[in-house]
């Protein structure tokens, strides 16, 4: 009886905690979705209107028709994809070398990577700005791609190294005897086996790039290359300096988040998949 | 197939562990050499040095008469089978087996033909489309073997290939492998800690301990003329009995017992006063009645094995084991133990080396 009672109590607590966490993380986003489909008159109304009286897409229409939000989306997608790609390629190579190649001095290198990862990016803002100006890269996508890739490189390297280390050494040695080159082993053996890890890491890097604000605000000043976070920030005070267009901002935030959600859903299966099963005995 | 030889091979790891300590041997074409030793003795490292997975600290590795020290593992044209099988989990069995041929740009039809032929040989044709995780241990083992065979290498290197299989399967595979490699005319270097595998499969055994070869010879030589106490103990089950003796007036004396010296000993000159007598349990006869020449003993314990029984006896202060038929096995009571004169081994107790006489 006691077991049953405590079991139910535990289950109840679990459900409660899950519900609380869900409310905490999904709540604000849900609120934003609701705001984005409310008529403007209901958004700032007091008392608060939770469920809109009618659903409207006027904010979304305004977002794409009156502003170049489609352009921001493209810019964010291009910059984030390129930065993620660059970061993952470099990260994979570094992680492979650190995890599997037994290079002398790699522990020291690891410490340095960790130290670099701890530097707050804001410290780099001014020096990077100077560098970008010198390279004539202000208002150039490269000004975002390169720093994004570099800033995420320590994270990607450390995470991938941890995953690569789990791949049995025998497998890589068998591959060497079979005639794979070192790079061949990375791309034909390690990468397919680490697909879940790679997908997870890539998504996290991509999300960082997608959400990054301060570099994007500083290095890009023309509207043509602005990314979504900067674009959203620019929505305030457009119609009048005294009005914050909450509907427009919410619609922009929802639109900007949607690609990330889709991305995670696509890769979800990959992330969960356990591919190494059967590599070894048992 | 081809010869494989190593000369004065040393491997010292960065932490100063000497894994391989001056090993030399030669495996003839179509030969089957087994490196036998306890775990951590360096036998796998020797194999890895031949495969090219490790670089020797010094010494030479020859495959087919060519020095291959500086060659990439894949170019040495030796195939290795790992204890863990090391199959690529993301490839099906066909690709696992064919991957070397593909990398070598062998024509497609030939890859198909050779891989299917090998699969047929191993009885795994119907598994070719499966991924390793959908296979049993024995099937994975066969795929791993197939991956080596399909290459038609100069030599096979096998690192404890049977140790992950259950006992029944291991016994069957032991016979299968022996038949398979002899039919192919393969040169094989086989690493194991299992003396039964070593005795049954190989034509030459090298017993390894602490990175050094203790003895190299045919299974019969290793069994009948072990070069030192370690080899004598390691090969043979149940293990050889050892008795500390002194040589007194031409007889081997221990406690209140004594035995004649083996007939081969012509003169005791040059023999130390103290010797270690070794005799295998199967070379003792246990009698129920006093017999001239037989030593009186006390039967302590029986360990029935089915066909035979290990009888543990107390011989004065010494404990010895004898292999007897189940009918002769009875605990308790007096027994008389007869030593087969020709089967007595004498070792130097200080160096543990076999005494020459």
XYZ file of C-alpha atoms in Angstrom:
639
model
C 0.000 0.000 0.000
C 2.756 2.318 1.022
C 4.632 1.514 -2.166
C 1.591 2.234 -4.239
C 0.965 5.501 -2.362
C 4.538 6.720 -2.725
C 4.563 5.629 -6.380
C 1.510 7.724 -7.097
C 2.959 10.615 -5.161
C 6.125 10.417 -7.203
C 4.134 10.256 -10.399
C 2.066 13.232 -9.311
C 5.163 15.245 -8.486
C 6.675 14.316 -11.822
C 3.602 15.462 -13.735
C 3.448 18.670 -11.740
C 7.124 19.419 -12.311
C 6.843 18.666 -16.013
C 3.788 20.872 -16.320
C 5.569 23.674 -14.484
C 8.619 23.404 -16.697
C 6.480 23.294 -19.812
C 4.546 26.386 -18.731
C 7.796 28.147 -17.924
C 9.420 27.459 -21.271
C 6.477 27.386 -23.645
C 4.372 30.010 -21.886
C 6.125 33.117 -23.170
C 6.241 31.754 -26.677
C 2.545 30.908 -26.538
C 1.818 34.413 -25.336
C 3.802 35.772 -28.232
C 1.892 33.645 -30.712
C -1.374 34.887 -29.249
C -0.210 38.487 -29.397
C 0.834 38.105 -33.007
C -2.667 37.093 -34.077
C -4.563 39.620 -31.948
C -6.022 42.765 -33.469
C -3.899 45.734 -32.405
C -6.704 47.131 -30.293
C -6.741 44.071 -28.029
C -3.000 43.825 -27.465
C -2.617 46.674 -25.018
C -6.128 46.435 -23.646
C -6.704 46.342 -19.910
C -7.811 44.025 -18.424
C -5.679 41.600 -20.404
C -7.328 39.795 -23.275
C -5.875 36.290 -23.362
C -7.744 34.769 -26.246
C -8.215 37.151 -29.146
C -11.815 37.850 -30.168
C -10.849 37.273 -33.787
C -7.758 35.906 -35.427
C -5.938 38.309 -37.664
C -2.836 37.984 -39.776
C -2.507 41.710 -40.335
C 0.775 41.854 -38.409
C 2.316 39.120 -40.522
C 1.152 40.799 -43.684
C 2.555 44.090 -42.483
C 5.824 42.419 -41.570
C 6.470 41.154 -45.062
C 4.719 43.837 -47.052
C 5.847 47.001 -45.325
C 9.238 45.822 -44.139
C 11.816 43.576 -45.798
C 11.410 40.824 -43.261
C 11.809 38.157 -45.941
C 15.225 39.637 -46.625
C 16.182 39.416 -42.953
C 15.141 35.769 -42.922
C 17.328 35.059 -45.925
C 20.253 36.947 -44.375
C 19.930 35.067 -41.102
C 19.644 31.760 -42.921
C 22.688 32.411 -45.101
C 24.886 33.726 -42.305
C 23.860 31.055 -39.802
C 24.183 28.195 -42.273
C 27.605 29.241 -43.513
C 28.882 29.893 -40.002
C 27.530 26.564 -38.772
C 29.036 24.718 -41.710
C 32.416 26.354 -41.213
C 32.327 25.797 -37.476
C 31.332 22.141 -37.817
C 34.005 21.334 -40.381
C 36.741 22.947 -38.315
C 35.278 21.508 -35.128
C 35.139 17.980 -36.530
C 38.735 18.103 -37.667
C 39.914 19.535 -34.343
C 37.837 17.104 -32.300
C 39.088 14.148 -34.350
C 42.683 15.179 -33.854
C 42.186 15.748 -30.142
C 40.183 12.606 -29.527
C 41.853 10.031 -31.708
C 45.187 11.037 -33.177
C 47.342 11.037 -30.040
C 49.111 14.229 -30.986
C 51.670 15.330 -28.418
C 50.573 18.474 -26.612
C 46.901 17.906 -27.218
C 46.023 18.154 -23.491
C 47.549 21.639 -23.415
C 45.682 22.551 -26.562
C 42.492 21.376 -24.925
C 43.070 23.682 -21.971
C 43.618 26.592 -24.331
C 40.403 25.778 -26.195
C 38.559 25.718 -22.893
C 40.099 29.032 -21.848
C 39.091 30.649 -25.135
C 35.562 29.338 -24.674
C 35.345 31.213 -21.385
C 36.129 34.642 -22.865
C 32.919 36.719 -23.066
C 32.322 37.633 -26.721
C 31.545 41.238 -25.846
C 35.248 41.786 -25.071
C 35.988 41.006 -28.694
C 33.481 43.463 -30.105
C 35.712 46.533 -30.417
C 38.837 44.723 -31.675
C 36.739 42.761 -34.136
C 35.089 45.952 -35.328
C 38.511 47.436 -35.985
C 39.543 44.295 -37.839
C 36.404 44.268 -39.945
C 36.884 47.916 -40.838
C 40.474 47.232 -41.794
C 39.370 44.283 -43.932
C 36.595 46.431 -45.398
C 34.058 43.883 -44.235
C 31.609 46.234 -42.546
C 28.277 45.459 -44.192
C 29.632 42.215 -45.523
C 28.175 38.844 -44.483
C 31.658 37.528 -43.832
C 31.871 39.916 -40.887
C 29.267 37.760 -39.186
C 30.080 34.348 -40.610
C 33.687 34.242 -39.480
C 33.217 35.489 -35.903
C 30.162 33.273 -35.409
C 32.081 30.218 -36.564
C 35.082 31.135 -34.438
C 33.052 31.882 -31.317
C 31.321 28.514 -31.498
C 34.402 26.553 -32.412
C 35.534 25.777 -28.841
C 32.072 24.570 -27.925
C 31.749 22.428 -31.045
C 35.256 21.021 -30.605
C 34.741 20.068 -26.976
C 31.350 18.469 -27.515
C 32.434 16.546 -30.615
C 35.639 15.421 -28.957
C 33.601 13.884 -26.135
C 31.484 12.001 -28.665
C 34.369 10.912 -30.869
C 36.181 9.496 -27.864
C 33.364 7.005 -27.404
C 33.987 5.458 -30.798
C 35.931 2.243 -30.242
C 39.575 2.423 -31.223
C 39.331 -1.025 -32.836
C 36.927 0.350 -35.390
C 39.352 3.040 -36.502
C 42.212 0.582 -36.603
C 40.187 -1.820 -38.699
C 39.545 1.112 -41.015
C 43.247 1.865 -41.253
C 43.982 -1.737 -42.173
C 41.164 -1.617 -44.710
C 42.940 1.286 -46.340
C 41.064 4.381 -45.264
C 43.123 7.546 -44.989
C 42.949 9.580 -41.785
C 40.515 11.978 -43.401
C 38.633 9.042 -44.880
C 38.230 7.571 -41.414
C 36.809 10.874 -40.187
C 34.254 11.260 -42.939
C 33.400 7.631 -43.705
C 33.473 6.105 -40.235
C 33.390 8.700 -37.481
C 30.950 11.155 -39.045
C 28.281 8.571 -39.923
C 28.598 7.052 -36.467
C 28.401 10.436 -34.756
C 25.490 11.722 -36.809
C 23.312 12.277 -33.731
C 26.095 14.191 -31.997
C 26.844 16.210 -35.110
C 23.193 17.096 -35.602
C 22.804 18.166 -31.993
C 25.944 20.263 -32.030
C 25.120 21.824 -35.377
C 21.663 22.823 -34.201
C 23.013 24.452 -31.063
C 25.591 26.367 -33.079
C 22.958 27.347 -35.600
C 20.656 28.623 -32.852
C 23.454 30.729 -31.428
C 24.182 32.250 -34.826
C 20.503 32.797 -35.508
C 19.967 34.648 -32.232
C 23.185 36.633 -32.104
C 22.470 40.325 -31.779
C 25.350 42.565 -30.790
C 27.819 41.634 -33.559
C 25.059 41.749 -36.131
C 24.004 45.179 -34.880
C 27.567 46.525 -34.913
C 29.004 45.092 -38.119
C 25.951 45.453 -40.364
C 24.367 48.842 -40.866
C 22.634 48.537 -44.219
C 19.150 47.123 -44.234
C 20.036 44.711 -47.038
C 22.257 42.510 -44.827
C 20.465 42.784 -41.490
C 19.619 39.592 -39.644
C 16.387 38.848 -37.815
C 17.338 39.909 -34.253
C 18.503 43.283 -35.500
C 15.491 43.475 -37.761
C 13.136 42.883 -34.849
C 14.876 45.481 -32.750
C 14.441 47.929 -35.612
C 10.681 47.514 -35.622
C 10.182 49.713 -32.569
C 9.522 53.332 -33.184
C 9.002 52.990 -36.898
C 5.413 54.111 -37.116
C 5.763 56.663 -34.380
C 8.435 57.223 -31.742
C 5.833 56.889 -29.009
C 4.377 53.578 -30.045
C 5.815 50.087 -29.661
C 4.262 47.864 -32.355
C 3.797 44.777 -30.178
C 1.801 42.926 -32.777
C 4.474 43.413 -35.400
C 7.261 42.469 -33.003
C 5.441 39.338 -31.898
C 4.783 38.294 -35.461
C 8.472 38.823 -36.241
C 9.572 36.827 -33.207
C 7.260 33.958 -34.107
C 8.423 33.975 -37.705
C 12.028 34.092 -36.578
C 11.611 31.174 -34.190
C 9.695 28.948 -36.562
C 12.706 27.881 -38.666
C 14.503 26.754 -35.524
C 11.549 24.671 -34.403
C 11.271 23.076 -37.827
C 14.992 22.353 -37.800
C 14.868 20.630 -34.435
C 11.835 18.597 -35.487
C 13.595 17.447 -38.647
C 16.690 16.347 -36.791
C 14.884 15.003 -33.760
C 14.917 11.479 -35.085
C 18.615 11.750 -35.854
C 19.344 13.069 -32.401
C 17.597 10.206 -30.684
C 18.956 7.488 -32.960
C 21.577 5.288 -31.392
C 23.828 4.392 -34.258
C 26.744 2.753 -32.524
C 24.705 -0.250 -31.403
C 26.259 -3.433 -32.743
C 29.720 -2.030 -33.295
C 31.128 -4.321 -30.684
C 30.235 -7.454 -28.887
C 26.822 -7.654 -27.253
C 50.160 -16.296 -49.174
C 53.582 -15.450 -47.940
C 56.111 -15.578 -45.169
C 56.096 -13.194 -42.261
C 59.122 -12.522 -40.105
C 60.051 -10.185 -37.301
C 63.583 -9.463 -36.209
C 64.666 -8.131 -32.823
C 61.376 -6.340 -32.358
C 61.103 -3.891 -29.472
C 58.183 -1.738 -28.443
C 58.653 0.643 -25.563
C 55.671 2.843 -24.812
C 56.102 6.487 -23.762
C 55.489 5.533 -20.135
C 58.604 3.301 -20.352
C 56.563 0.117 -20.373
C 58.441 -2.451 -22.412
C 55.623 -4.254 -24.175
C 57.736 -6.175 -26.662
C 61.240 -7.051 -25.602
C 63.398 -8.312 -28.440
C 61.121 -10.684 -30.278
C 62.198 -12.566 -33.383
C 60.399 -15.281 -35.246
C 59.656 -16.487 -38.720
C 56.382 -17.859 -40.012
C 56.782 -19.926 -43.119
C 54.432 -19.675 -46.077
C 51.148 -21.403 -45.141
C 52.348 -21.612 -41.546
C 50.101 -21.168 -38.547
C 51.895 -19.511 -35.654
C 50.153 -18.896 -32.371
C 51.356 -16.308 -29.895
C 50.267 -17.764 -26.593
C 50.485 -15.964 -23.297
C 48.579 -14.439 -20.392
C 46.817 -11.130 -20.852
C 49.161 -8.163 -20.876
C 52.146 -10.203 -21.998
C 52.588 -8.181 -25.180
C 51.299 -10.741 -27.666
C 48.665 -8.386 -29.075
C 51.244 -5.633 -29.369
C 53.412 -7.939 -31.483
C 50.439 -8.501 -33.764
C 49.750 -4.762 -33.950
C 53.384 -4.123 -34.851
C 53.100 -6.581 -37.727
C 49.816 -5.013 -38.830
C 51.362 -1.555 -38.706
C 49.008 -0.180 -36.085
C 52.007 0.523 -33.876
C 55.483 1.630 -34.838
C 58.260 -0.522 -33.398
C 60.790 1.219 -31.159
C 63.346 -0.833 -33.034
C 63.504 -4.006 -35.043
C 62.217 -5.116 -38.405
C 58.995 -6.530 -39.768
C 59.063 -8.475 -43.035
C 56.062 -9.557 -45.059
C 56.798 -11.729 -48.062
C 60.472 -10.885 -47.773
C 59.870 -7.141 -47.964
C 60.724 -4.812 -45.108
C 57.398 -3.157 -44.268
C 58.383 -1.018 -41.260
C 57.543 2.216 -43.033
C 54.508 1.003 -44.889
C 50.962 2.067 -44.146
C 48.902 -0.746 -42.565
C 46.764 -1.056 -45.675
C 49.796 -1.432 -47.949
C 51.293 -4.285 -45.964
C 48.646 -6.535 -47.440
C 47.893 -8.266 -44.172
C 44.361 -8.647 -42.865
C 43.468 -8.448 -39.223
C 40.552 -9.878 -37.296
C 39.844 -8.101 -34.042
C 38.611 -9.613 -30.820
C 35.762 -7.102 -30.813
C 35.168 -7.863 -34.545
C 35.265 -4.081 -35.177
C 32.577 -4.211 -37.837
C 31.404 -0.857 -39.161
C 27.970 -0.481 -37.561
C 26.617 1.805 -40.270
C 27.441 -0.526 -43.136
C 25.729 -3.773 -44.014
C 27.710 -6.989 -44.081
C 28.421 -6.798 -47.780
C 29.937 -3.335 -47.452
C 31.818 -4.346 -44.343
C 33.456 -7.119 -46.293
C 33.908 -5.251 -49.542
C 35.219 -1.978 -48.180
C 38.893 -2.752 -48.759
C 38.280 -3.837 -52.335
C 36.253 -0.694 -52.953
C 39.021 1.493 -51.593
C 41.457 -0.395 -53.814
C 39.260 0.417 -56.810
C 38.760 -3.227 -57.697
C 36.230 -3.546 -60.534
C 32.625 -3.758 -59.385
C 31.932 -7.222 -60.789
C 35.010 -8.637 -59.132
C 34.002 -7.128 -55.775
C 30.582 -8.726 -56.150
C 32.025 -12.078 -57.118
C 34.714 -12.227 -54.430
C 32.484 -10.991 -51.631
C 29.714 -13.448 -52.492
C 32.198 -16.291 -52.836
C 33.642 -15.537 -49.416
C 30.180 -15.244 -47.915
C 29.280 -18.621 -49.367
C 32.444 -20.114 -47.935
C 31.471 -18.848 -44.492
C 27.763 -19.615 -44.851
C 26.650 -16.002 -44.447
C 25.285 -15.289 -47.945
C 21.807 -14.644 -46.618
C 23.092 -12.062 -44.132
C 24.874 -9.773 -46.566
C 22.209 -7.087 -46.537
C 22.032 -6.958 -42.743
C 23.693 -4.481 -40.437
C 26.032 -5.911 -37.771
C 23.638 -5.109 -34.960
C 21.114 -7.527 -36.441
C 23.580 -10.414 -36.217
C 24.456 -12.862 -33.475
C 27.961 -13.012 -32.032
C 28.915 -15.989 -34.163
C 27.603 -14.348 -37.312
C 29.487 -11.124 -36.607
C 32.571 -13.212 -36.096
C 32.107 -14.747 -39.526
C 31.610 -11.365 -41.154
C 34.788 -10.109 -39.503
C 36.563 -13.179 -40.822
C 35.021 -12.632 -44.239
C 36.301 -9.073 -44.308
C 39.798 -10.482 -43.898
C 39.417 -13.385 -46.325
C 37.908 -11.381 -49.164
C 41.095 -9.339 -49.400
C 43.155 -12.429 -50.225
C 45.920 -11.032 -48.060
C 49.489 -12.221 -47.753
C 48.846 -13.133 -44.128
C 46.063 -13.210 -41.573
C 46.489 -11.664 -38.164
C 43.921 -12.828 -35.648
C 43.663 -11.236 -32.233
C 41.748 -13.542 -29.893
C 39.025 -13.997 -32.485
C 37.128 -16.648 -30.557
C 37.195 -15.250 -27.048
C 33.865 -13.455 -27.344
C 32.012 -16.592 -28.384
C 30.315 -19.023 -26.046
C 32.065 -22.306 -25.294
C 30.198 -24.532 -27.749
C 30.514 -22.118 -30.638
C 34.154 -21.527 -29.812
C 34.893 -25.217 -30.048
C 33.150 -25.498 -33.400
C 34.815 -22.379 -34.794
C 38.191 -23.705 -33.682
C 37.807 -26.651 -36.019
C 36.180 -24.571 -38.748
C 38.958 -22.002 -38.713
C 41.681 -24.592 -38.840
C 40.050 -26.322 -41.796
C 39.360 -23.016 -43.529
C 42.878 -21.646 -43.240
C 44.501 -24.902 -44.240
C 42.197 -25.158 -47.279
C 43.127 -21.611 -48.286
C 46.795 -22.290 -47.707
C 46.861 -19.223 -45.509
C 49.722 -17.842 -43.467
C 48.262 -17.122 -40.057
C 49.488 -15.416 -36.924
C 47.047 -16.070 -34.164
C 46.990 -14.491 -30.715
C 45.306 -16.229 -27.829
C 45.550 -16.864 -24.120
C 43.748 -20.165 -24.558
C 46.204 -23.034 -24.640
C 43.602 -25.363 -26.140
C 43.246 -23.090 -29.173
C 47.001 -22.857 -29.438
C 47.528 -26.617 -29.182
C 44.740 -27.629 -31.548
C 45.073 -25.050 -34.287
C 48.696 -24.137 -34.782
C 51.726 -25.802 -36.243
C 54.011 -23.533 -34.236
C 53.446 -21.997 -30.832
C 55.390 -19.095 -29.389
C 54.812 -18.758 -25.669
C 55.101 -15.099 -24.673
C 55.637 -13.645 -21.245
C 56.453 -10.046 -20.348
C 57.202 -9.164 -23.957
C 59.662 -12.001 -24.455
C 59.263 -15.262 -26.277
C 59.826 -18.029 -23.760
C 59.795 -20.864 -26.217
C 58.904 -21.380 -29.824
C 58.169 -24.780 -31.264
C 55.554 -27.268 -32.366
C 52.678 -27.937 -29.956
C 54.222 -31.331 -29.192
C 57.594 -29.778 -28.384
C 56.017 -27.190 -26.133
C 54.087 -29.887 -24.359
C 56.793 -32.491 -24.059
C 59.849 -30.299 -23.651
C 58.831 -27.051 -22.005
C 61.805 -24.723 -21.905
C 61.075 -23.321 -18.487
C 58.684 -23.445 -15.558
C 56.449 -20.762 -17.036
C 55.869 -22.647 -20.277
C 55.415 -25.894 -18.378
C 52.748 -24.305 -16.217
C 51.016 -22.375 -18.940
C 50.522 -25.255 -21.343
C 48.652 -28.312 -20.199
C 45.509 -28.680 -18.167
C 45.387 -29.520 -15.332
C 48.685 -27.798 -14.688
C 51.983 -29.561 -14.261
C 52.959 -30.552 -10.705
C 56.176 -29.182 -9.283
C 58.190 -30.716 -6.466
C 61.318 -29.263 -4.904
C 63.918 -31.999 -4.808
C 67.534 -32.500 -3.978
C 69.778 -34.864 -5.853
C 71.252 -37.277 -3.353
C 73.338 -40.261 -4.377
C 71.831 -40.335 -7.840
C 68.236 -40.099 -6.683
C 65.684 -37.290 -6.598
C 64.789 -36.813 -2.961
C 61.943 -34.847 -1.481
C 60.712 -35.254 2.072
C 60.923 -38.925 2.927
C 60.365 -39.914 -0.687
C 62.823 -40.471 -3.430
C 62.722 -41.315 -7.118
C 65.294 -42.464 -9.618
C 66.669 -39.803 -11.915
C 65.219 -39.841 -15.423
C 67.032 -42.374 -17.537
C 68.229 -39.641 -19.873
C 70.393 -38.242 -17.092
C 73.713 -39.914 -17.707
C 75.688 -38.029 -15.137
C 74.731 -35.727 -12.286
C 77.869 -33.705 -12.881
C 76.840 -30.161 -13.742
C 73.394 -30.561 -12.224
C 72.629 -28.340 -9.234
C 72.038 -29.971 -5.876
C 68.526 -28.564 -5.736
C 66.183 -29.098 -8.655
C 62.558 -28.516 -9.446
C 60.845 -31.682 -10.614
C 57.921 -31.241 -12.951
C 55.432 -33.928 -13.883
C 52.122 -33.594 -15.620
C 49.009 -35.004 -13.887
C 48.476 -37.328 -16.837
C 51.904 -38.885 -16.291
C 51.123 -40.190 -12.860
C 49.527 -43.561 -12.197
C 47.571 -43.879 -8.991
C 47.395 -47.374 -7.489
C 45.422 -48.728 -4.576
C 48.092 -51.153 -3.434
C 51.678 -50.766 -2.463
C 53.844 -51.337 -5.527
C 57.608 -51.255 -5.746
C 58.760 -47.810 -6.926
C 55.410 -46.182 -6.203
C 55.231 -43.482 -3.542
C 52.710 -43.566 -0.784
C 50.218 -40.720 -0.778
C 46.942 -39.583 0.701
C 43.943 -38.881 -1.573
C 42.440 -35.539 -0.603
C 39.957 -34.360 -3.154
C 38.274 -35.379 -6.411
C 37.350 -33.081 -9.250
C 35.362 -35.087 -11.783
C 35.568 -33.789 -15.339
C 33.427 -36.534 -16.818
C 35.839 -38.508 -18.921
C 38.571 -38.029 -16.349
C 38.830 -37.042 -12.758
C 41.470 -34.846 -11.208
C 42.603 -36.499 -8.007
C 44.417 -34.241 -5.553
C 46.906 -36.098 -3.417
C 49.141 -35.297 -0.502
C 52.609 -36.628 -1.026
C 54.358 -35.976 2.262
C 54.349 -32.186 2.461
C 53.643 -31.729 -1.220
C 50.305 -31.479 -2.936
C 50.047 -32.990 -6.389
C 47.265 -33.610 -8.860
C 46.829 -36.725 -10.957
C 44.518 -37.428 -13.850
C 42.695 -40.704 -13.232
C 39.739 -42.576 -14.658
C 36.475 -42.013 -12.802
C 36.609 -45.582 -11.483
C 39.896 -44.882 -9.710
C 38.635 -41.682 -8.187
C 37.743 -41.933 -4.557
C 38.390 -39.458 -1.863
C 40.198 -40.454 1.255
C 42.492 -43.384 1.902
C 46.003 -44.327 0.976
C 47.248 -44.473 -2.569
C 50.501 -45.296 -4.260
C 51.666 -42.951 -6.995
C 53.829 -44.089 -9.843
C 55.846 -41.446 -11.766
C 56.383 -42.185 -15.465
C 60.147 -42.002 -15.542
C 60.463 -40.659 -19.070
C 57.997 -37.852 -18.401
C 59.845 -36.199 -15.549
C 61.065 -32.655 -16.281
C 63.857 -31.074 -14.305
C 64.191 -27.331 -13.882
C 66.709 -25.113 -12.157
C 64.831 -23.620 -9.183
C 66.863 -20.395 -9.405
C 66.546 -19.602 -13.112
C 63.415 -21.711 -13.677
C 65.047 -22.894 -16.906
C 64.921 -26.476 -18.041
C 68.042 -28.343 -16.986
C 70.186 -29.700 -19.781
C 71.505 -33.162 -19.309
